[in-house]
XYZ file of C-alpha atoms in Angstrom:
578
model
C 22.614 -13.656 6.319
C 24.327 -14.890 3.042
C 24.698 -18.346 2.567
C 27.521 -20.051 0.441
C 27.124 -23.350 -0.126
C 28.904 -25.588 -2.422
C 30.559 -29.092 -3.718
C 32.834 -30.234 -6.424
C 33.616 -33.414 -8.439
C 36.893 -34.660 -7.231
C 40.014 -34.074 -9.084
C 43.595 -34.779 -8.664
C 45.210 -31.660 -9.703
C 46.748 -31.341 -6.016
C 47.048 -35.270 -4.863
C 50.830 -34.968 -5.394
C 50.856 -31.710 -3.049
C 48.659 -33.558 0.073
C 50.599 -36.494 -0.662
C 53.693 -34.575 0.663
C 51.861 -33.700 3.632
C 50.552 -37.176 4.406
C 52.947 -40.393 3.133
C 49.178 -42.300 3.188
C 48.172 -40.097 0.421
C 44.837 -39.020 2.823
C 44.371 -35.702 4.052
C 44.847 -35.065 7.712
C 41.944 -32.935 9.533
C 43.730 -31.377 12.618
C 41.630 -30.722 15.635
C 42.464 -29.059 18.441
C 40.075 -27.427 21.370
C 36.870 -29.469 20.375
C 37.395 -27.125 17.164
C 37.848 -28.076 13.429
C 40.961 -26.676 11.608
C 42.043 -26.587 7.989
C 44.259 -29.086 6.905
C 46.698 -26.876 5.344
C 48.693 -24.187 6.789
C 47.359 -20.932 7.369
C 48.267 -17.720 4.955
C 49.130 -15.039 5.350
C 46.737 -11.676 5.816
C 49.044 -8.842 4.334
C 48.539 -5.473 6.665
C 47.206 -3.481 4.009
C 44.239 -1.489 3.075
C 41.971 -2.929 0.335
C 43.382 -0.387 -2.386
C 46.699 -0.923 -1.400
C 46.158 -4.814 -1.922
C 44.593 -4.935 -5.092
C 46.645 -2.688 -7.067
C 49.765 -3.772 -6.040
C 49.484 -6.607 -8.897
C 48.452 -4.019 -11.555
C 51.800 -2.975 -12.704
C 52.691 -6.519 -13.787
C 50.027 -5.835 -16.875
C 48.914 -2.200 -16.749
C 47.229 -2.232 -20.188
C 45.358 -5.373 -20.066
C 41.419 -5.132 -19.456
C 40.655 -5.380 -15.746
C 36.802 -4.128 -16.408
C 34.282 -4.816 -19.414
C 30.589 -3.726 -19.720
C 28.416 -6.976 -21.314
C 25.999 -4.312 -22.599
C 28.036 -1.690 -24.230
C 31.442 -2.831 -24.673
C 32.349 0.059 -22.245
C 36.083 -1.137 -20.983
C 39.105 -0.200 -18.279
C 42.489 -1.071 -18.244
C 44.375 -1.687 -14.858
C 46.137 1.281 -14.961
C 43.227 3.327 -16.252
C 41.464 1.545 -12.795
C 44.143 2.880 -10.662
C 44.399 6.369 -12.159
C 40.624 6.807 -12.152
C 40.465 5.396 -8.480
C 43.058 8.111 -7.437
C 41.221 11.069 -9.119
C 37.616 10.125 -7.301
C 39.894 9.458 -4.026
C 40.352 13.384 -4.005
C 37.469 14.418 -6.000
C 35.114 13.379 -3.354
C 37.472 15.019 -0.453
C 37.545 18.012 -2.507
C 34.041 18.513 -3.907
C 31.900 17.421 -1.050
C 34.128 17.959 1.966
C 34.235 14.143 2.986
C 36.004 13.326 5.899
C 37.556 9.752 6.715
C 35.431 7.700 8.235
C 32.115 9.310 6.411
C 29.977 6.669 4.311
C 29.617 6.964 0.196
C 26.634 4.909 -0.529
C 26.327 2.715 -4.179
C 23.740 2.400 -5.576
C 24.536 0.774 -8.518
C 23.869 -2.710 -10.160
C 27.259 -4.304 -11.784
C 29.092 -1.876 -14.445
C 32.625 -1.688 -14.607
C 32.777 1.347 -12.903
C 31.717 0.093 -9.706
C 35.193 -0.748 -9.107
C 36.756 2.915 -9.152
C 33.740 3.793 -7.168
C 34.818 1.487 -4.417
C 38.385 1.624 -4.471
C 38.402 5.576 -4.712
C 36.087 5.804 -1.786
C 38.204 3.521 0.080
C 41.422 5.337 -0.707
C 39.874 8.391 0.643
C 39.721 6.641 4.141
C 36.124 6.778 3.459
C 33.712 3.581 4.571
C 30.975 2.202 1.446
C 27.818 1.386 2.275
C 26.491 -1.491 -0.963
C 23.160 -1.161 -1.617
C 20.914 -2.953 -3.643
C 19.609 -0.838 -6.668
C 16.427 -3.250 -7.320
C 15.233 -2.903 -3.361
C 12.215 -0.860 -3.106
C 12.734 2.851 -2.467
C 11.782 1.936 1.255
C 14.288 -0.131 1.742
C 17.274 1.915 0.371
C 15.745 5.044 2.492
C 16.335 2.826 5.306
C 19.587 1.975 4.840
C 20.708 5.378 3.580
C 19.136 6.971 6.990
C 20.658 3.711 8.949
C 24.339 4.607 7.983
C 23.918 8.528 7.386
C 25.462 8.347 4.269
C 26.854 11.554 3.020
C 27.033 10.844 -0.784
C 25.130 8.844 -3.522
C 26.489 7.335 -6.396
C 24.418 5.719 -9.105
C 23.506 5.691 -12.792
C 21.498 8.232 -15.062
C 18.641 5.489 -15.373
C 18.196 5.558 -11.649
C 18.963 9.248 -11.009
C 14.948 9.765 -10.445
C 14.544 6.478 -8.707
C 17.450 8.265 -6.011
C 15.725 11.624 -6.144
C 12.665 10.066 -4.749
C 14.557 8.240 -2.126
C 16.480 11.383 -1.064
C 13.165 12.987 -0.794
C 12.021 10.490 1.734
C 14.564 11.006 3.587
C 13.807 14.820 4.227
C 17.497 15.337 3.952
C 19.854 16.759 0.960
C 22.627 13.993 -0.095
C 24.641 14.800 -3.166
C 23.795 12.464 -5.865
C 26.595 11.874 -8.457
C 25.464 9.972 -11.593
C 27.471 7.067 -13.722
C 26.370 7.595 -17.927
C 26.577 3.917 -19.004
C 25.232 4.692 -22.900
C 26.306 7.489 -25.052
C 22.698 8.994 -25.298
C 22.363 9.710 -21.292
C 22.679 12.927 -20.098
C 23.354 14.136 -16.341
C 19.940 15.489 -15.087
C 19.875 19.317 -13.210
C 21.264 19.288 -9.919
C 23.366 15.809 -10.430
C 27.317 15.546 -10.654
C 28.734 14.183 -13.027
C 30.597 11.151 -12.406
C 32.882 11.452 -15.326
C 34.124 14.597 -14.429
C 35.282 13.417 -10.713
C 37.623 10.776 -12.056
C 38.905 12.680 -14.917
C 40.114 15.608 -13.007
C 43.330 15.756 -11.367
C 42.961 17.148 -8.298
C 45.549 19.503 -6.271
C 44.964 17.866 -3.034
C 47.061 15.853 -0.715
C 46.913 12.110 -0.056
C 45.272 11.418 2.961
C 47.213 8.593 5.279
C 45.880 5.168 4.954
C 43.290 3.581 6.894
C 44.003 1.397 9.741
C 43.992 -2.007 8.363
C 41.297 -2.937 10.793
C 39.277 0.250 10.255
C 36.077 -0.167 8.988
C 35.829 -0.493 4.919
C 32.926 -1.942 3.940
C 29.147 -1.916 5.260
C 26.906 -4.380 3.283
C 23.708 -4.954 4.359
C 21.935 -8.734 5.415
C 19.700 -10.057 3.011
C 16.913 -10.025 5.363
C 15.360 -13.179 4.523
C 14.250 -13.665 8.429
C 14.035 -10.300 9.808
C 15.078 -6.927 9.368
C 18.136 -6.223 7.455
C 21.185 -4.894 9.421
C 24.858 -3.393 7.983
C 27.586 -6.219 8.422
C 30.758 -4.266 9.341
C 33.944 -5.305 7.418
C 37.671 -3.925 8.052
C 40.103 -3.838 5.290
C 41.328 -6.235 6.749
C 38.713 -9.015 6.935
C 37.907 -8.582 3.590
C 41.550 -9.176 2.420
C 41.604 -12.120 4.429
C 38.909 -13.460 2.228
C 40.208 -12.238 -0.950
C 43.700 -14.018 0.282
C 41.721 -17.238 1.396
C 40.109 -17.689 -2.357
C 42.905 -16.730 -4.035
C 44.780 -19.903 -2.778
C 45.187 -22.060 -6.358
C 43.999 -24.746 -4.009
C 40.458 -23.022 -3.892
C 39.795 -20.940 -6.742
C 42.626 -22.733 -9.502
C 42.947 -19.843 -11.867
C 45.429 -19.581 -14.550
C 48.092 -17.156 -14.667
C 47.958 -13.707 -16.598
C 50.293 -13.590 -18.904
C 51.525 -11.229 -21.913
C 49.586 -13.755 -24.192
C 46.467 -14.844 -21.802
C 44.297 -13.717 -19.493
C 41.498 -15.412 -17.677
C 38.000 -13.923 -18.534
C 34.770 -14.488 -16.166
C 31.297 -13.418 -16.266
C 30.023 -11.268 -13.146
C 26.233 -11.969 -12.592
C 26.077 -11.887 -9.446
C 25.623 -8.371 -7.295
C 28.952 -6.924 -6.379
C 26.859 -5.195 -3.642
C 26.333 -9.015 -2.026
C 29.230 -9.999 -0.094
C 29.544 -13.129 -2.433
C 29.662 -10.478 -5.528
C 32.275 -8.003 -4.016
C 34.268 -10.796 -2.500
C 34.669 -13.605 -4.490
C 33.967 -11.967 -7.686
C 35.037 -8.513 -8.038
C 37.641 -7.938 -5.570
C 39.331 -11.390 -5.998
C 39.285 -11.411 -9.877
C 40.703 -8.184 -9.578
C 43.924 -8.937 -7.676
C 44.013 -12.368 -9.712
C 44.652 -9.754 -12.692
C 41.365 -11.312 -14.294
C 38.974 -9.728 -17.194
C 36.042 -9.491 -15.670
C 32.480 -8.737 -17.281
C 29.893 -6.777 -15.776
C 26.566 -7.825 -16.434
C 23.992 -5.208 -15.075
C 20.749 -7.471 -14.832
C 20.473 -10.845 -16.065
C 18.481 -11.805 -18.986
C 18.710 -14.997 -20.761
C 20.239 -13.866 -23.958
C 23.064 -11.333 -22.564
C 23.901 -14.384 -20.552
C 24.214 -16.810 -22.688
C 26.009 -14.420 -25.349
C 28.490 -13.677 -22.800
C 29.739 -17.315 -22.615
C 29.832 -17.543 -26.371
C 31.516 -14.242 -26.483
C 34.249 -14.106 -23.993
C 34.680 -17.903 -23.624
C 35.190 -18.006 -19.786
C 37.069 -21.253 -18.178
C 35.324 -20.288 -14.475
C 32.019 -18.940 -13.751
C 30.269 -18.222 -10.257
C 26.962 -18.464 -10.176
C 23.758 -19.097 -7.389
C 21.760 -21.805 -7.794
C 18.654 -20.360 -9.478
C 21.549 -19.817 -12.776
C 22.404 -23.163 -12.369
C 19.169 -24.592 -12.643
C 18.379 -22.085 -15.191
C 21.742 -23.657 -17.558
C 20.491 -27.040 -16.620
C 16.897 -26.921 -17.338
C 16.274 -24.485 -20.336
C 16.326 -25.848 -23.231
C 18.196 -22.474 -24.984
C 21.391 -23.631 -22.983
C 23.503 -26.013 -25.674
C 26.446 -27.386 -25.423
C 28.344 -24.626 -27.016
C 27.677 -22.590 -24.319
C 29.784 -25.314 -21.804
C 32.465 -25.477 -24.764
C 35.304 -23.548 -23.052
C 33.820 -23.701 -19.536
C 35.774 -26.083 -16.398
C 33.870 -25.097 -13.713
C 31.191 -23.592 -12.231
C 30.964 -21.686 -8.576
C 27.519 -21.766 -6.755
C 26.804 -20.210 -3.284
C 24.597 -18.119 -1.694
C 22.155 -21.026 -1.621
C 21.580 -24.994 -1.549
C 22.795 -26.692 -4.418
C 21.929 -30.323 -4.389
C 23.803 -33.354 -5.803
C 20.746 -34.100 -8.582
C 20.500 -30.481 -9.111
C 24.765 -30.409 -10.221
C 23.845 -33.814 -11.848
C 21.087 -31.882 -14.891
C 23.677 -29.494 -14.788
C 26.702 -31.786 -15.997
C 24.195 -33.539 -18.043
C 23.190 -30.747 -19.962
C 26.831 -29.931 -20.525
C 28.176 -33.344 -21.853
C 31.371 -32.759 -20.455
C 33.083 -33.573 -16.892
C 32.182 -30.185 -16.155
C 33.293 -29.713 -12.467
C 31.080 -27.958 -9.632
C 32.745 -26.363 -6.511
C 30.859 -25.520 -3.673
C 31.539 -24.350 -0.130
C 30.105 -21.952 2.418
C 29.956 -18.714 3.938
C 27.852 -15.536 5.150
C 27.552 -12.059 4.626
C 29.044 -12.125 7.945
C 31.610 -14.515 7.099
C 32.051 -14.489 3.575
C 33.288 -17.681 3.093
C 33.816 -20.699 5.773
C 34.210 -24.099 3.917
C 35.372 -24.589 0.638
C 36.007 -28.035 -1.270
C 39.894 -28.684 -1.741
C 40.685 -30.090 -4.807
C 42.814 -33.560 -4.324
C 40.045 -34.844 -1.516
C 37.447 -36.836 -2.274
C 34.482 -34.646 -0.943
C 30.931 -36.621 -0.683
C 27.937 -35.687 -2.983
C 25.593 -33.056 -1.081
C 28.688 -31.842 1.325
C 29.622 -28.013 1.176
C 33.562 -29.486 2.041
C 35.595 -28.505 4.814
C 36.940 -25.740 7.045
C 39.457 -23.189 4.958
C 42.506 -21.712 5.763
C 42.320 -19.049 9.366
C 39.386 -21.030 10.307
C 38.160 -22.926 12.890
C 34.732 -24.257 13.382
C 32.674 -26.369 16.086
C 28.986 -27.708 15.991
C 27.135 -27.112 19.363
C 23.836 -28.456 20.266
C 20.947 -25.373 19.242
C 20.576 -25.069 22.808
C 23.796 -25.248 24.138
C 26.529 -22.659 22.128
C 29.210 -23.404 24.903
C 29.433 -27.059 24.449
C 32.078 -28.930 22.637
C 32.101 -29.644 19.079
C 29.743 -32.693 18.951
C 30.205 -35.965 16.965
C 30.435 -37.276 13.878
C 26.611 -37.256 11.986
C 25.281 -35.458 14.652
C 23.458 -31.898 13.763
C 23.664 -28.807 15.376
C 24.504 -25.067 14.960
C 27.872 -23.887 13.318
C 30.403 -21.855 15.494
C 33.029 -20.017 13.576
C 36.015 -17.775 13.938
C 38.696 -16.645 11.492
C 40.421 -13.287 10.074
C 37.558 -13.494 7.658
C 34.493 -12.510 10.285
C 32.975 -9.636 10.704
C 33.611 -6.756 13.571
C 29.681 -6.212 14.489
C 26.729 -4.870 13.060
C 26.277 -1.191 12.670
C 24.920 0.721 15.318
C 23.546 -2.486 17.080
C 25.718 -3.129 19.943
C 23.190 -5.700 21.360
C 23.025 -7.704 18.116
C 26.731 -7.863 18.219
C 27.065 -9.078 21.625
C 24.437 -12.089 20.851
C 26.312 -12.957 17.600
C 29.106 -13.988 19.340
C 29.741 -16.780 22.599
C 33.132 -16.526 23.358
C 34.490 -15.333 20.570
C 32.963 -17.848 18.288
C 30.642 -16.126 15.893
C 27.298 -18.436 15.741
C 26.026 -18.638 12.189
C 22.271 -19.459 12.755
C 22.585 -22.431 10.252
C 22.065 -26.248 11.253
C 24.536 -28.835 10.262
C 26.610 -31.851 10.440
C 29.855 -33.262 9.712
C 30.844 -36.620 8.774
C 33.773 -38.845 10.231
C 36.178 -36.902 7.841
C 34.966 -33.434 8.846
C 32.898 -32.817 5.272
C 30.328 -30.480 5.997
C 26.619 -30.627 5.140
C 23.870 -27.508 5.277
C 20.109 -28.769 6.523
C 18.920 -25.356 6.850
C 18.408 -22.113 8.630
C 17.467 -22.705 12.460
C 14.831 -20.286 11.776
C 13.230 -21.913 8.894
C 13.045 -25.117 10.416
C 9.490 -26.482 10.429
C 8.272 -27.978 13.309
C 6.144 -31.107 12.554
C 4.932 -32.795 16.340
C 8.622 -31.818 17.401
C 10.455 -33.059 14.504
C 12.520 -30.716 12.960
C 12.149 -30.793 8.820
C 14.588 -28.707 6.986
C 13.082 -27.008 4.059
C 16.210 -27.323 1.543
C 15.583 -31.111 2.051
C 12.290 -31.318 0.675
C 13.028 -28.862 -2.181
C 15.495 -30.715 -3.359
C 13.532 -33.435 -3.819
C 10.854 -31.739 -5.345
C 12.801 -30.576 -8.022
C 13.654 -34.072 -9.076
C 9.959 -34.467 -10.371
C 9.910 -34.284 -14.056
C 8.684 -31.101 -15.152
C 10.150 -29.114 -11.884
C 11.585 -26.256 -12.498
C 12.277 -24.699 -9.042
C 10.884 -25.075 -5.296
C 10.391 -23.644 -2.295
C 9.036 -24.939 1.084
C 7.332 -22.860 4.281
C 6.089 -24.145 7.153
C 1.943 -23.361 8.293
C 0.235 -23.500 10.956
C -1.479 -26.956 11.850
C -4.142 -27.178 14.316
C -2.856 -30.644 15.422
C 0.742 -30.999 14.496
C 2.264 -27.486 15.088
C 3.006 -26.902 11.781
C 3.224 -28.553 8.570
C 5.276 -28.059 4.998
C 3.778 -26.321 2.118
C 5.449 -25.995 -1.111
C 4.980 -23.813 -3.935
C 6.695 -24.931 -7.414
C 7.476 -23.403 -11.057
C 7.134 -25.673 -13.861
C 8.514 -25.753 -17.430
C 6.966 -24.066 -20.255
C 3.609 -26.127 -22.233
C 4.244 -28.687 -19.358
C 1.730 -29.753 -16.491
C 2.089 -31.859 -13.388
C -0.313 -33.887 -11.647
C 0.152 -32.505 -8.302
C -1.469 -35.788 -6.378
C 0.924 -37.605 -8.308
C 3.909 -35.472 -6.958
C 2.299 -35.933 -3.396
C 2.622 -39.783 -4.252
C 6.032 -39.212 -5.253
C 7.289 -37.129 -1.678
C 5.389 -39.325 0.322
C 7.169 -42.477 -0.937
C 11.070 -40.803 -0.806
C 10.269 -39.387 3.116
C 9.412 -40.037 6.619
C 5.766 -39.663 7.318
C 5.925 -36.040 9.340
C 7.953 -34.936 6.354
C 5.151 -35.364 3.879
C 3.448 -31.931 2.409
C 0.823 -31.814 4.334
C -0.130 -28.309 4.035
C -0.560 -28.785 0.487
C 1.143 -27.602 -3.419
C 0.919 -24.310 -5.502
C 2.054 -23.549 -8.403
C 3.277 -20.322 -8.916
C 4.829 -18.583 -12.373
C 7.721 -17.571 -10.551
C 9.198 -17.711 -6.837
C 10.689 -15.165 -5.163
C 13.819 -14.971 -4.215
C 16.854 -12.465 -3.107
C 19.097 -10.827 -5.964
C 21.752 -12.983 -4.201
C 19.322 -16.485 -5.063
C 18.305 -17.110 -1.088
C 14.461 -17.945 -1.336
C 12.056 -15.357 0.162
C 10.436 -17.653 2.428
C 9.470 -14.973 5.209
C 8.023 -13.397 2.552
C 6.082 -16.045 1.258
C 4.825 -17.039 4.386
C 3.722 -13.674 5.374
C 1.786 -13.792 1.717
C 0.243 -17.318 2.914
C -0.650 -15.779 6.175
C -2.650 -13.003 4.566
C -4.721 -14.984 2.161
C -5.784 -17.212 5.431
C -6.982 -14.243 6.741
C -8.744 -12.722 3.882
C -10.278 -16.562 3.149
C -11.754 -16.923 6.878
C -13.326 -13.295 6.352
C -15.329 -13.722 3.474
């Protein structure tokens, strides 16, 4: 499940606007059915499919860049996008006798070209599975065998990394490969990529998809039990695009003959925050965006001095990475406004090191969302949002908090915790051949998210935690996120992440593991000083600190804490052995 969580320093761009909704000057949170509403009106979901959508802005500045490679300067125009698109459209109907409906898988990190593969696919009435290129060649078999996908397309560098997977599989899949440098060549027995969307094809259009066929199948992160495909229409996923598109949301500046927004893209377009908020969005917003393939420190940072970007989205992990290394100056904040994090929590001291480090009223949005829902709560600029909250319901959305044992009550009070309930144009239609998993995502049409939080009198929304990675200390429930944040405070912290253990006499007990910064050292009974003086007494870390070189974590930034656990578990077992 993706999480998007987010806040942002207040600004009053858009007073004047809720002003003229509200002679008081305060925004007014409708509610209606024990359900939380936007305060603004609802927009409008155009009946188109995603292709249809996103070019129809690319005639107002065919030539401009839509798509640049970091790495190799490697570039597409709009027009060039929407030519290229067409040619694979027919190219894959042609060559490998693809039907609608049949599934193109990508496996591909983020290159410009990601974009024809999608929007070609898509124009062929064909469905796109995302998969993650850095997941072990287990884990793509799985999800290649999960959606039967009929076609693979990935680069030269992983064409042997996709043999072997194909292999697994016991089954022949065409594999078409992507050259991203000059010097690769296209291995025996591979198609070449290049040829596909440089050939004109003599083949009819086929008619477009239903909007609320299915487009899109990414996959769950997995981060407390097995991953499963997310089904998304072209129409949810326009609904999204539309939703954080809004200048109220996402307040990008025009294109114009004489300027044109640039932004990084770090994060995986095969994550739903990636393909939604990044790629498909900056797309229709006519913006030049700039693939970055894997991040490493330097491309990163050269990008920003390079390409000068007003907006960036990022997950937390990059945050804390700009706020705590010490290679990250100034210059690199010099033309930045503001950041984007989600997929993860980003607490209030964490933004605070960040806008430090910057020396400037750099401003940090936040809000919320899932692969399922890719986004639910966004800050609106205008409204004073408090420090920690992940802001408030957006447009086509309604949401309730239940009690965790009770999805059919009411929404309950204000400061009182419990499971969100959504629904919106945004959500998804199921999960791939699950049926049953469908059914239990849903209680009357309300889509239960899994996640435990709270709102406040003004219906600002704060995250604890996953209901699953609650820890259970003599019945009290202690939210991981909570105690990491804290950790990371410490001086010398560089990241944190918290499990629960087993505990003979409590149930269970937090453990935390920690990175530190370079030459540094911390005195870990020290830090246990420091916890056990900022929390309640069952929230201490009882089960004890390690400190690890590096913690592991999703490509999206969600900690691995199933994994880390299951690690724990293991070294219990091998220590009572011996």
């Amino acid at each position: 499940m993706f999480r998007f969580t987010l806040r942002v320093k207040t600004t009053d761009l858009f007073s004047s606007f809720l002003k003229t909704n509200n002679s008081s000057g305060f925004v007014r949170i409708q509610r209606a059915a024990s359900a939380i509403r936007c305060h603004l009106p609802n927009v409008n979901v155009p009946a188109l499919t995603v292709p249809e959508f996103i070019f129809q802005n690319f005639s107002k500045h065919p030539h401009k860049t839509a798509l640049e490679c970091a790495e190799t300067g490697r570039r597409y125009t709009f027009e060039e996008v929407r030519r290229k698109s067409l040619n694979l459209n027919k190219a894959l109907r042609q060559k490998f006798h693809l039907k609608q409906k049949d599934i193109v898988a990508l496996v591909l990190p983020n290159i410009p070209e990601y974009a024809i593969c999608l929007l070609g696919a898509l124009q062929a009435g064909l469905r796109v599975t995302t998969v993650n290129p850095f997941g072990t060649a287990d884990e793509i078999k799985s999800q290649l065998q999960d959606t039967e996908a009929k076609v693979i397309i990935t680069t030269c560098q992983l064409g042997e990394f996709a043999d072997t997977v194909v292999q697994r599989l016991q089954k022949q899949i065409p594999i078409v490969t992507i050259k991203t440098e000059v010097t690769n060549t296209i291995a025996p027995g591979k198609v070449n990529f290049q040829e596909l969307i440089d050939t004109v094809c003599d083949l009819n259009d086929v008619c477009p998809s239903n909007t609320h066929d299915i487009a899109v199948i990414p996959y769950s992160s997995g981060t407390t039990g097995k991953q499963k495909g997310v089904l998304h229409s072209h129409n949810t996923l326009i609904a999204t695009v539309v939703a954080v598109s809004c200048k109220t949301l996402y307040p990008l500046k025009d294109t114009t003959d004489n300027f044109q927004e640039t932004t990084p893209a770090v994060l995986p377009f095969f994550h739903i925050y990636g393909l939604t908020v990044v790629l498909l969005s900056q797309l229709y917003s006519l913006v030049n965006i700039i693939t970055i393939s894997k991040f490493t420190p330097t491309l990163f940072l050269d990008s920003l001095l390079k390409y000068k970007p007003s907006t960036m989205c990022l997950v937390p992990p990059l945050v804390l990475f700009m706020a705590n290394n010490e290679s990250v100056t100034r210059a690199h904040f010099e033309f930045l406004e503001a950041i984007y994090s989600g997929a993860a929590p980003l607490g209030a001291s964490d933004e605070l090191k960040l806008v430090n480090r910057s020396g400037k009223d750099l401003k940090i949005y936040q809000g919320y969302g899932l692969t399922e829902a890719p986004v639910v709560t966004a800050f609106y600029q205008g409204v004073d949002i408090p420090s920690g909250s992940v802001g408030r319901a957006i447009q086509n959305t309604q949401m309730k908090i239940v009690p965790v044992d009770n999805p059919k009550a009411d929404h309950l009070g204000a400061n009182q915790p419990g499971e969100l309930l959504c629904k919106g144009s945004q959500l998804m239609l199921g999960y791939y051949n699950k049926d049953k998993e469908s059914a239990d995502a849903f209680v009357d049409g309300w889509f239960k998210t899994g996640d435990l939080v709270y709102m406040d009198k003004a219906n600002n929304m704060f995250v604890q935690d996953r209901l699953k990675e609650l820890i259970k200390v003599k019945g009290y429930q202690v939210p991981p996120a909570e105690l990491e944040e804290l950790i990371r405070t410490y001086p010398n912290v560089l990241d944190a992440v918290v499990i629960g253990i087993p505990h003979e006499q409590y149930g269970e007990v937090p453990r935390a593991y920690l990175s530190v910064k370079a030459d540094t050292k911390i005195n870990l009974q020290h830090l246990d000083e420091f916890i056990a003086s900022k929390v309640s007494k069952y929230k201490r870390i009882a089960g004890g600190f390690a400190i690890v070189d590096k913690i592991p974590k999703t490509a999206s930034g969600k900690y691995l804490r199933k994994d880390i656990k299951l690690q724990y578990m293991q070294e219990m077992k091998q220590s009572s052995n011996l």
